[in-house]
């Protein structure tokens, strides 16, 4: 269908014009901030085009991998700290509820009609913007945020180009307040990385791997999911070992640089007979910064 093809082409073009070093942080339980992981996008989905012939509008949605985000935020601590280059308006950031499906989530962003054409249509939540520096801002939702899946996305020319996903839970206790000094210190350049450039090769960076589960003996599987397949290829699922796993070894992701690492995710899956499979995803930029990839899986009986 022409509308679907044009929408997909527009999305791919805008993804190629990716924003410069944009980052999003959220509060953590220690009174500091942690980087959000970018959502893994699976393309666009467009409704039945035949509806447009009868005067009805069809919706185009961005499809996000996974039925739930791995990042949870207390409802009362849903706020964001973003770095936005001076040449880009901070108003481009939007907080949008996601539609949960069986094995993925959807971010509706455009409606198309036979007579009206295509227009951006976001059911976004208004944000209060506080400027901390010329390029660092605090964003807070105005009004209540309900339980569920959300994305904070940067909108360029009506299309989401950078998407971070998270889940809001009302039963989580609020996190401590974050001082602006803590925020600005986190965004400041790290002295340990000043000698590195974004194009440096990190494919063989040495990191600590640690995974455990309760009960132990769960099989660990690993794969790479890339939003930049021309630079870093997606991989098939590979078996590592059983829990517990603790060793120091190379990252072994060909093509990884510090610049593209924020667009690549490592997926870890654990599986044990009689228990539900569990999956965690780790942003490679965060793995490089922390020099560690680790997690604990509390297995649930089927």
PDB file of C-alpha atoms in Angstrom:
ATOM      1  CA  UNK A   1       0.000   0.000   0.000  1.00  0.00           C
ATOM      2  CA  UNK A   2       1.321   3.462  -0.948  1.00  0.00           C
ATOM      3  CA  UNK A   3       0.525   5.165   2.379  1.00  0.00           C
ATOM      4  CA  UNK A   4       2.300   2.454   4.367  1.00  0.00           C
ATOM      5  CA  UNK A   5       5.327   2.546   2.041  1.00  0.00           C
ATOM      6  CA  UNK A   6       5.629   6.334   2.256  1.00  0.00           C
ATOM      7  CA  UNK A   7       5.307   6.273   6.050  1.00  0.00           C
ATOM      8  CA  UNK A   8       8.025   3.630   6.373  1.00  0.00           C
ATOM      9  CA  UNK A   9      10.336   5.557   4.022  1.00  0.00           C
ATOM     10  CA  UNK A  10       9.819   8.787   5.975  1.00  0.00           C
ATOM     11  CA  UNK A  11      10.598   7.016   9.245  1.00  0.00           C
ATOM     12  CA  UNK A  12      13.795   5.455   7.875  1.00  0.00           C
ATOM     13  CA  UNK A  13      14.979   8.783   6.441  1.00  0.00           C
ATOM     14  CA  UNK A  14      14.459  10.561   9.758  1.00  0.00           C
ATOM     15  CA  UNK A  15      16.193   7.779  11.669  1.00  0.00           C
ATOM     16  CA  UNK A  16      19.175   8.288   9.379  1.00  0.00           C
ATOM     17  CA  UNK A  17      19.212  11.941  10.426  1.00  0.00           C
ATOM     18  CA  UNK A  18      19.603  10.877  14.058  1.00  0.00           C
ATOM     19  CA  UNK A  19      19.840  13.530  16.742  1.00  0.00           C
ATOM     20  CA  UNK A  20      23.233  14.580  18.045  1.00  0.00           C
ATOM     21  CA  UNK A  21      24.159  12.784  21.254  1.00  0.00           C
ATOM     22  CA  UNK A  22      20.742  13.116  22.841  1.00  0.00           C
ATOM     23  CA  UNK A  23      20.411  11.486  26.246  1.00  0.00           C
ATOM     24  CA  UNK A  24      17.581  10.935  28.721  1.00  0.00           C
ATOM     25  CA  UNK A  25      18.021  10.193  32.430  1.00  0.00           C
ATOM     26  CA  UNK A  26      15.499   9.299  35.164  1.00  0.00           C
ATOM     27  CA  UNK A  27      15.706   9.314  38.999  1.00  0.00           C
ATOM     28  CA  UNK A  28      16.890   6.232  40.862  1.00  0.00           C
ATOM     29  CA  UNK A  29      16.391   4.860  44.371  1.00  0.00           C
ATOM     30  CA  UNK A  30      19.766   6.270  45.550  1.00  0.00           C
ATOM     31  CA  UNK A  31      18.870   9.908  44.871  1.00  0.00           C
ATOM     32  CA  UNK A  32      20.866   9.989  41.638  1.00  0.00           C
ATOM     33  CA  UNK A  33      19.909   9.498  38.004  1.00  0.00           C
ATOM     34  CA  UNK A  34      20.296   6.618  35.544  1.00  0.00           C
ATOM     35  CA  UNK A  35      20.237   6.669  31.731  1.00  0.00           C
ATOM     36  CA  UNK A  36      17.102   5.346  30.081  1.00  0.00           C
ATOM     37  CA  UNK A  37      17.540   2.592  27.513  1.00  0.00           C
ATOM     38  CA  UNK A  38      16.368   3.310  23.995  1.00  0.00           C
ATOM     39  CA  UNK A  39      13.434   1.242  22.821  1.00  0.00           C
ATOM     40  CA  UNK A  40      14.053  -1.397  20.173  1.00  0.00           C
ATOM     41  CA  UNK A  41      11.907  -0.443  17.161  1.00  0.00           C
ATOM     42  CA  UNK A  42      10.490  -3.046  14.775  1.00  0.00           C
ATOM     43  CA  UNK A  43       9.174  -0.710  12.050  1.00  0.00           C
ATOM     44  CA  UNK A  44       5.775   0.878  11.446  1.00  0.00           C
ATOM     45  CA  UNK A  45       2.275  -0.574  11.364  1.00  0.00           C
ATOM     46  CA  UNK A  46      -0.546   1.005   9.364  1.00  0.00           C
ATOM     47  CA  UNK A  47      -4.255   0.245   9.663  1.00  0.00           C
ATOM     48  CA  UNK A  48      -6.493  -1.032   6.885  1.00  0.00           C
ATOM     49  CA  UNK A  49      -6.153   1.430   3.995  1.00  0.00           C
ATOM     50  CA  UNK A  50      -9.592   0.528   2.638  1.00  0.00           C
ATOM     51  CA  UNK A  51     -11.123   2.523   5.506  1.00  0.00           C
ATOM     52  CA  UNK A  52      -9.764   5.735   3.971  1.00  0.00           C
ATOM     53  CA  UNK A  53     -11.928   5.175   0.911  1.00  0.00           C
ATOM     54  CA  UNK A  54     -15.007   5.505   3.131  1.00  0.00           C
ATOM     55  CA  UNK A  55     -13.892   8.748   4.731  1.00  0.00           C
ATOM     56  CA  UNK A  56     -12.382   7.172   7.834  1.00  0.00           C
ATOM     57  CA  UNK A  57      -8.862   7.883   9.028  1.00  0.00           C
ATOM     58  CA  UNK A  58      -6.247   5.173   9.398  1.00  0.00           C
ATOM     59  CA  UNK A  59      -3.587   5.184  12.094  1.00  0.00           C
ATOM     60  CA  UNK A  60       0.144   4.615  11.674  1.00  0.00           C
ATOM     61  CA  UNK A  61       2.005   3.336  14.730  1.00  0.00           C
ATOM     62  CA  UNK A  62       5.619   2.675  15.585  1.00  0.00           C
ATOM     63  CA  UNK A  63       6.061  -0.926  16.803  1.00  0.00           C
ATOM     64  CA  UNK A  64       8.303  -1.415  19.868  1.00  0.00           C
ATOM     65  CA  UNK A  65       9.795  -4.798  20.683  1.00  0.00           C
ATOM     66  CA  UNK A  66       8.670  -6.566  23.868  1.00  0.00           C
ATOM     67  CA  UNK A  67       5.386  -6.614  25.749  1.00  0.00           C
ATOM     68  CA  UNK A  68       6.846  -4.547  28.605  1.00  0.00           C
ATOM     69  CA  UNK A  69       9.776  -2.250  29.314  1.00  0.00           C
ATOM     70  CA  UNK A  70      12.548  -3.409  31.639  1.00  0.00           C
ATOM     71  CA  UNK A  71      12.659   0.043  33.311  1.00  0.00           C
ATOM     72  CA  UNK A  72      10.085   0.734  36.058  1.00  0.00           C
ATOM     73  CA  UNK A  73       9.415   4.142  37.607  1.00  0.00           C
ATOM     74  CA  UNK A  74       7.280   5.071  40.628  1.00  0.00           C
ATOM     75  CA  UNK A  75       4.267   7.105  39.546  1.00  0.00           C
ATOM     76  CA  UNK A  76       5.296   9.962  41.836  1.00  0.00           C
ATOM     77  CA  UNK A  77       8.869  10.000  40.483  1.00  0.00           C
ATOM     78  CA  UNK A  78       8.092  10.111  36.782  1.00  0.00           C
ATOM     79  CA  UNK A  79      10.387  12.890  35.577  1.00  0.00           C
ATOM     80  CA  UNK A  80      13.155  13.179  33.014  1.00  0.00           C
ATOM     81  CA  UNK A  81      16.470  14.948  32.573  1.00  0.00           C
ATOM     82  CA  UNK A  82      17.389  15.413  28.933  1.00  0.00           C
ATOM     83  CA  UNK A  83      20.349  16.693  26.966  1.00  0.00           C
ATOM     84  CA  UNK A  84      19.201  18.530  23.833  1.00  0.00           C
ATOM     85  CA  UNK A  85      21.662  20.313  21.511  1.00  0.00           C
ATOM     86  CA  UNK A  86      21.093  24.065  21.146  1.00  0.00           C
ATOM     87  CA  UNK A  87      20.000  23.734  17.522  1.00  0.00           C
ATOM     88  CA  UNK A  88      17.047  21.499  18.450  1.00  0.00           C
ATOM     89  CA  UNK A  89      13.944  22.685  20.371  1.00  0.00           C
ATOM     90  CA  UNK A  90      13.366  20.953  23.711  1.00  0.00           C
ATOM     91  CA  UNK A  91       9.623  21.104  22.932  1.00  0.00           C
ATOM     92  CA  UNK A  92      10.264  18.208  20.543  1.00  0.00           C
ATOM     93  CA  UNK A  93      10.228  15.830  23.534  1.00  0.00           C
ATOM     94  CA  UNK A  94       6.817  14.218  24.067  1.00  0.00           C
ATOM     95  CA  UNK A  95       5.532  11.846  26.760  1.00  0.00           C
ATOM     96  CA  UNK A  96       3.211   9.322  25.103  1.00  0.00           C
ATOM     97  CA  UNK A  97       1.260   6.320  26.484  1.00  0.00           C
ATOM     98  CA  UNK A  98       1.897   3.088  24.595  1.00  0.00           C
ATOM     99  CA  UNK A  99      -0.703   0.563  23.512  1.00  0.00           C
ATOM    100  CA  UNK A 100       0.203  -2.866  24.908  1.00  0.00           C
ATOM    101  CA  UNK A 101      -0.253  -5.889  22.674  1.00  0.00           C
ATOM    102  CA  UNK A 102       0.447  -9.599  23.199  1.00  0.00           C
ATOM    103  CA  UNK A 103       4.155  -9.498  22.346  1.00  0.00           C
ATOM    104  CA  UNK A 104       4.889  -5.841  21.546  1.00  0.00           C
ATOM    105  CA  UNK A 105       3.789  -2.256  22.145  1.00  0.00           C
ATOM    106  CA  UNK A 106       2.635   0.415  19.723  1.00  0.00           C
ATOM    107  CA  UNK A 107       3.132   4.187  19.614  1.00  0.00           C
ATOM    108  CA  UNK A 108       0.422   5.756  17.403  1.00  0.00           C
ATOM    109  CA  UNK A 109       1.779   8.931  15.809  1.00  0.00           C
ATOM    110  CA  UNK A 110      -0.053   9.656  12.540  1.00  0.00           C
ATOM    111  CA  UNK A 111      -3.564   9.615  11.072  1.00  0.00           C
ATOM    112  CA  UNK A 112      -4.229   9.542   7.334  1.00  0.00           C
ATOM    113  CA  UNK A 113      -7.473  10.343   5.538  1.00  0.00           C
ATOM    114  CA  UNK A 114      -8.419  10.164   1.877  1.00  0.00           C
ATOM    115  CA  UNK A 115      -9.208  13.895   1.813  1.00  0.00           C
ATOM    116  CA  UNK A 116      -7.126  15.278   4.686  1.00  0.00           C
ATOM    117  CA  UNK A 117      -3.797  13.593   3.960  1.00  0.00           C
ATOM    118  CA  UNK A 118      -1.391  12.537   6.731  1.00  0.00           C
ATOM    119  CA  UNK A 119      -1.153  14.503   9.973  1.00  0.00           C
ATOM    120  CA  UNK A 120       0.763  13.924  13.188  1.00  0.00           C
ATOM    121  CA  UNK A 121      -1.583  12.707  15.922  1.00  0.00           C
ATOM    122  CA  UNK A 122      -0.100  12.085  19.383  1.00  0.00           C
ATOM    123  CA  UNK A 123      -2.082  11.440  22.563  1.00  0.00           C
ATOM    124  CA  UNK A 124       0.764  13.017  24.545  1.00  0.00           C
ATOM    125  CA  UNK A 125       0.848  14.199  28.158  1.00  0.00           C
ATOM    126  CA  UNK A 126       1.806  17.832  28.691  1.00  0.00           C
ATOM    127  CA  UNK A 127       5.259  18.400  30.189  1.00  0.00           C
ATOM    128  CA  UNK A 128       6.557  21.200  32.389  1.00  0.00           C
ATOM    129  CA  UNK A 129      10.026  22.197  31.129  1.00  0.00           C
ATOM    130  CA  UNK A 130      12.668  23.611  33.501  1.00  0.00           C
ATOM    131  CA  UNK A 131      15.930  24.827  31.966  1.00  0.00           C
ATOM    132  CA  UNK A 132      19.052  23.812  33.926  1.00  0.00           C
ATOM    133  CA  UNK A 133      21.624  24.839  31.305  1.00  0.00           C
ATOM    134  CA  UNK A 134      21.440  25.800  27.634  1.00  0.00           C
ATOM    135  CA  UNK A 135      21.376  22.090  26.754  1.00  0.00           C
ATOM    136  CA  UNK A 136      20.098  20.278  29.868  1.00  0.00           C
ATOM    137  CA  UNK A 137      16.426  20.352  30.874  1.00  0.00           C
ATOM    138  CA  UNK A 138      14.135  18.812  33.482  1.00  0.00           C
ATOM    139  CA  UNK A 139      10.781  17.562  32.193  1.00  0.00           C
ATOM    140  CA  UNK A 140       7.863  16.808  34.528  1.00  0.00           C
ATOM    141  CA  UNK A 141       4.380  15.599  33.544  1.00  0.00           C
ATOM    142  CA  UNK A 142       1.581  18.070  34.311  1.00  0.00           C
ATOM    143  CA  UNK A 143      -1.176  16.131  36.024  1.00  0.00           C
ATOM    144  CA  UNK A 144      -1.417  12.503  37.078  1.00  0.00           C
ATOM    145  CA  UNK A 145       0.294   9.650  35.246  1.00  0.00           C
ATOM    146  CA  UNK A 146      -1.478   6.291  35.418  1.00  0.00           C
ATOM    147  CA  UNK A 147       0.006   2.808  35.581  1.00  0.00           C
ATOM    148  CA  UNK A 148       1.157   1.431  32.247  1.00  0.00           C
ATOM    149  CA  UNK A 149       3.687   1.514  29.421  1.00  0.00           C
ATOM    150  CA  UNK A 150       5.037   4.857  28.176  1.00  0.00           C
ATOM    151  CA  UNK A 151       7.602   6.348  25.847  1.00  0.00           C
ATOM    152  CA  UNK A 152       9.394   9.661  25.944  1.00  0.00           C
ATOM    153  CA  UNK A 153      10.163  10.398  22.316  1.00  0.00           C
ATOM    154  CA  UNK A 154      11.708  13.172  20.266  1.00  0.00           C
ATOM    155  CA  UNK A 155       9.439  14.217  17.396  1.00  0.00           C
ATOM    156  CA  UNK A 156      11.003  15.523  14.178  1.00  0.00           C
ATOM    157  CA  UNK A 157       8.801  16.538  11.266  1.00  0.00           C
ATOM    158  CA  UNK A 158       5.894  14.771  12.925  1.00  0.00           C
ATOM    159  CA  UNK A 159       7.661  11.413  13.336  1.00  0.00           C
ATOM    160  CA  UNK A 160       9.224   9.877  16.500  1.00  0.00           C
ATOM    161  CA  UNK A 161      12.957   9.611  15.762  1.00  0.00           C
ATOM    162  CA  UNK A 162      14.423   8.788  19.200  1.00  0.00           C
ATOM    163  CA  UNK A 163      12.343   6.682  21.609  1.00  0.00           C
ATOM    164  CA  UNK A 164      12.989   5.674  25.230  1.00  0.00           C
ATOM    165  CA  UNK A 165      10.505   3.321  26.922  1.00  0.00           C
ATOM    166  CA  UNK A 166       9.573   2.698  30.557  1.00  0.00           C
ATOM    167  CA  UNK A 167       6.720   1.464  32.750  1.00  0.00           C
ATOM    168  CA  UNK A 168       4.972   3.427  35.526  1.00  0.00           C
ATOM    169  CA  UNK A 169       3.877   1.607  38.698  1.00  0.00           C
ATOM    170  CA  UNK A 170       1.810   3.283  41.439  1.00  0.00           C
ATOM    171  CA  UNK A 171       2.687   0.689  44.104  1.00  0.00           C
ATOM    172  CA  UNK A 172       6.394   1.595  44.067  1.00  0.00           C
ATOM    173  CA  UNK A 173       7.524   4.017  46.809  1.00  0.00           C
ATOM    174  CA  UNK A 174       8.744   7.424  45.545  1.00  0.00           C
ATOM    175  CA  UNK A 175      12.436   7.883  44.866  1.00  0.00           C
ATOM    176  CA  UNK A 176      14.422  10.563  46.745  1.00  0.00           C
ATOM    177  CA  UNK A 177      14.444  14.016  45.160  1.00  0.00           C
ATOM    178  CA  UNK A 178      17.373  14.719  42.844  1.00  0.00           C
ATOM    179  CA  UNK A 179      19.379  17.921  43.231  1.00  0.00           C
ATOM    180  CA  UNK A 180      20.289  19.909  40.133  1.00  0.00           C
ATOM    181  CA  UNK A 181      23.959  19.603  41.112  1.00  0.00           C
ATOM    182  CA  UNK A 182      23.701  15.813  40.821  1.00  0.00           C
ATOM    183  CA  UNK A 183      22.064  16.144  37.410  1.00  0.00           C
ATOM    184  CA  UNK A 184      24.663  18.528  36.039  1.00  0.00           C
ATOM    185  CA  UNK A 185      27.517  16.384  37.375  1.00  0.00           C
ATOM    186  CA  UNK A 186      26.083  13.369  35.542  1.00  0.00           C
ATOM    187  CA  UNK A 187      25.878  15.241  32.249  1.00  0.00           C
ATOM    188  CA  UNK A 188      29.405  16.679  32.581  1.00  0.00           C
ATOM    189  CA  UNK A 189      32.088  14.945  30.482  1.00  0.00           C
ATOM    190  CA  UNK A 190      33.888  12.172  32.337  1.00  0.00           C
ATOM    191  CA  UNK A 191      37.662  12.732  32.690  1.00  0.00           C
ATOM    192  CA  UNK A 192      38.284   9.018  32.111  1.00  0.00           C
ATOM    193  CA  UNK A 193      36.801   9.185  28.606  1.00  0.00           C
ATOM    194  CA  UNK A 194      38.170  12.540  27.438  1.00  0.00           C
ATOM    195  CA  UNK A 195      40.924  10.811  25.462  1.00  0.00           C
ATOM    196  CA  UNK A 196      38.429   8.643  23.595  1.00  0.00           C
ATOM    197  CA  UNK A 197      36.514   9.608  20.486  1.00  0.00           C
ATOM    198  CA  UNK A 198      33.017   8.542  19.479  1.00  0.00           C
ATOM    199  CA  UNK A 199      34.488   6.543  16.596  1.00  0.00           C
ATOM    200  CA  UNK A 200      36.863   4.444  18.743  1.00  0.00           C
ATOM    201  CA  UNK A 201      36.356   0.695  18.320  1.00  0.00           C
ATOM    202  CA  UNK A 202      34.885  -0.929  21.444  1.00  0.00           C
ATOM    203  CA  UNK A 203      34.091  -4.305  19.881  1.00  0.00           C
ATOM    204  CA  UNK A 204      36.601  -6.079  22.161  1.00  0.00           C
ATOM    205  CA  UNK A 205      36.112  -3.960  25.285  1.00  0.00           C
ATOM    206  CA  UNK A 206      36.704  -6.051  28.423  1.00  0.00           C
ATOM    207  CA  UNK A 207      33.728  -6.076  30.798  1.00  0.00           C
ATOM    208  CA  UNK A 208      32.516  -8.053  33.797  1.00  0.00           C
ATOM    209  CA  UNK A 209      29.659 -10.493  33.130  1.00  0.00           C
ATOM    210  CA  UNK A 210      27.561 -11.555  36.124  1.00  0.00           C
ATOM    211  CA  UNK A 211      24.180 -13.314  36.061  1.00  0.00           C
ATOM    212  CA  UNK A 212      22.444 -15.399  38.706  1.00  0.00           C
ATOM    213  CA  UNK A 213      18.985 -16.774  39.343  1.00  0.00           C
ATOM    214  CA  UNK A 214      16.822 -18.292  42.056  1.00  0.00           C
ATOM    215  CA  UNK A 215      16.664 -21.249  41.671  1.00  0.00           C
ATOM    216  CA  UNK A 216      20.052 -21.643  40.024  1.00  0.00           C
ATOM    217  CA  UNK A 217      20.805 -23.832  37.030  1.00  0.00           C
ATOM    218  CA  UNK A 218      18.849 -21.742  34.523  1.00  0.00           C
ATOM    219  CA  UNK A 219      20.205 -21.662  30.971  1.00  0.00           C
ATOM    220  CA  UNK A 220      21.464 -18.256  29.792  1.00  0.00           C
ATOM    221  CA  UNK A 221      20.986 -17.129  26.191  1.00  0.00           C
ATOM    222  CA  UNK A 222      22.418 -14.021  24.553  1.00  0.00           C
ATOM    223  CA  UNK A 223      21.714 -11.993  21.407  1.00  0.00           C
ATOM    224  CA  UNK A 224      22.437  -8.524  19.985  1.00  0.00           C
ATOM    225  CA  UNK A 225      19.581  -6.273  18.802  1.00  0.00           C
ATOM    226  CA  UNK A 226      20.699  -3.309  16.708  1.00  0.00           C
ATOM    227  CA  UNK A 227      18.891  -0.197  15.504  1.00  0.00           C
ATOM    228  CA  UNK A 228      21.857   0.452  13.166  1.00  0.00           C
ATOM    229  CA  UNK A 229      22.221  -2.856  11.277  1.00  0.00           C
ATOM    230  CA  UNK A 230      24.460  -1.251   8.649  1.00  0.00           C
ATOM    231  CA  UNK A 231      27.069  -0.687  11.409  1.00  0.00           C
ATOM    232  CA  UNK A 232      26.303  -3.408  13.968  1.00  0.00           C
ATOM    233  CA  UNK A 233      24.555  -6.585  12.855  1.00  0.00           C
ATOM    234  CA  UNK A 234      21.758  -8.318  14.752  1.00  0.00           C
ATOM    235  CA  UNK A 235      22.699 -11.789  15.965  1.00  0.00           C
ATOM    236  CA  UNK A 236      20.837 -15.018  16.488  1.00  0.00           C
ATOM    237  CA  UNK A 237      20.282 -16.277  20.005  1.00  0.00           C
ATOM    238  CA  UNK A 238      23.361 -18.035  21.445  1.00  0.00           C
ATOM    239  CA  UNK A 239      23.687 -20.259  24.497  1.00  0.00           C
ATOM    240  CA  UNK A 240      26.217 -19.080  27.113  1.00  0.00           C
ATOM    241  CA  UNK A 241      26.049 -21.354  30.171  1.00  0.00           C
ATOM    242  CA  UNK A 242      23.864 -21.943  33.236  1.00  0.00           C
ATOM    243  CA  UNK A 243      23.487 -19.667  36.250  1.00  0.00           C
ATOM    244  CA  UNK A 244      25.510 -18.536  38.049  1.00  0.00           C
ATOM    245  CA  UNK A 245      27.818 -16.865  35.517  1.00  0.00           C
ATOM    246  CA  UNK A 246      30.659 -14.618  36.649  1.00  0.00           C
ATOM    247  CA  UNK A 247      33.644 -13.867  34.438  1.00  0.00           C
ATOM    248  CA  UNK A 248      35.546 -11.051  32.787  1.00  0.00           C
ATOM    249  CA  UNK A 249      35.695 -11.249  29.011  1.00  0.00           C
ATOM    250  CA  UNK A 250      35.466  -9.215  25.807  1.00  0.00           C
ATOM    251  CA  UNK A 251      32.179  -7.702  24.661  1.00  0.00           C
ATOM    252  CA  UNK A 252      32.720  -9.254  21.184  1.00  0.00           C
ATOM    253  CA  UNK A 253      30.265  -7.137  19.173  1.00  0.00           C
ATOM    254  CA  UNK A 254      31.862  -6.276  15.794  1.00  0.00           C
ATOM    255  CA  UNK A 255      31.321  -2.688  14.681  1.00  0.00           C
ATOM    256  CA  UNK A 256      30.542  -1.218  18.124  1.00  0.00           C
ATOM    257  CA  UNK A 257      31.787   2.336  18.724  1.00  0.00           C
ATOM    258  CA  UNK A 258      30.902   4.664  21.568  1.00  0.00           C
ATOM    259  CA  UNK A 259      28.840   6.717  19.113  1.00  0.00           C
ATOM    260  CA  UNK A 260      26.582   3.894  17.908  1.00  0.00           C
ATOM    261  CA  UNK A 261      26.504   1.936  21.196  1.00  0.00           C
ATOM    262  CA  UNK A 262      23.400   3.803  22.372  1.00  0.00           C
ATOM    263  CA  UNK A 263      21.513   2.238  19.448  1.00  0.00           C
ATOM    264  CA  UNK A 264      22.447  -1.346  20.324  1.00  0.00           C
ATOM    265  CA  UNK A 265      20.944  -3.615  22.982  1.00  0.00           C
ATOM    266  CA  UNK A 266      22.157  -6.880  24.474  1.00  0.00           C
ATOM    267  CA  UNK A 267      19.270  -9.230  25.272  1.00  0.00           C
ATOM    268  CA  UNK A 268      19.771 -11.835  28.007  1.00  0.00           C
ATOM    269  CA  UNK A 269      17.213 -14.626  28.364  1.00  0.00           C
ATOM    270  CA  UNK A 270      17.132 -17.270  31.096  1.00  0.00           C
ATOM    271  CA  UNK A 271      15.187 -20.505  30.799  1.00  0.00           C
ATOM    272  CA  UNK A 272      14.605 -23.401  33.196  1.00  0.00           C
ATOM    273  CA  UNK A 273      12.191 -26.319  32.899  1.00  0.00           C
ATOM    274  CA  UNK A 274       9.046 -25.693  34.925  1.00  0.00           C
ATOM    275  CA  UNK A 275       9.603 -21.937  35.110  1.00  0.00           C
ATOM    276  CA  UNK A 276       8.613 -18.969  32.958  1.00  0.00           C
ATOM    277  CA  UNK A 277      11.271 -17.593  30.629  1.00  0.00           C
ATOM    278  CA  UNK A 278      12.594 -14.166  31.588  1.00  0.00           C
ATOM    279  CA  UNK A 279      14.298 -11.535  29.441  1.00  0.00           C
ATOM    280  CA  UNK A 280      16.331  -8.453  30.321  1.00  0.00           C
ATOM    281  CA  UNK A 281      17.779  -5.960  27.826  1.00  0.00           C
ATOM    282  CA  UNK A 282      20.889  -3.834  28.375  1.00  0.00           C
ATOM    283  CA  UNK A 283      21.882  -0.716  26.443  1.00  0.00           C
ATOM    284  CA  UNK A 284      25.471  -1.171  25.235  1.00  0.00           C
ATOM    285  CA  UNK A 285      26.387   2.474  25.964  1.00  0.00           C
ATOM    286  CA  UNK A 286      25.523   1.863  29.608  1.00  0.00           C
ATOM    287  CA  UNK A 287      27.439  -1.431  29.588  1.00  0.00           C
ATOM    288  CA  UNK A 288      30.551   0.347  28.286  1.00  0.00           C
ATOM    289  CA  UNK A 289      30.240   3.152  30.823  1.00  0.00           C
ATOM    290  CA  UNK A 290      29.840   0.726  33.734  1.00  0.00           C
ATOM    291  CA  UNK A 291      32.238  -1.903  32.311  1.00  0.00           C
ATOM    292  CA  UNK A 292      29.746  -4.493  33.486  1.00  0.00           C
ATOM    293  CA  UNK A 293      26.637  -6.363  32.409  1.00  0.00           C
ATOM    294  CA  UNK A 294      24.823  -8.077  35.253  1.00  0.00           C
ATOM    295  CA  UNK A 295      21.410  -9.141  36.474  1.00  0.00           C
ATOM    296  CA  UNK A 296      19.490 -11.378  38.860  1.00  0.00           C
ATOM    297  CA  UNK A 297      16.441 -13.384  37.765  1.00  0.00           C
ATOM    298  CA  UNK A 298      13.774 -14.355  40.307  1.00  0.00           C
ATOM    299  CA  UNK A 299      12.226 -17.278  38.428  1.00  0.00           C
ATOM    300  CA  UNK A 300       8.460 -17.854  38.545  1.00  0.00           C
ATOM    301  CA  UNK A 301       6.930 -21.332  38.330  1.00  0.00           C
ATOM    302  CA  UNK A 302       4.618 -22.029  35.406  1.00  0.00           C
TER     303      UNK A 302
END
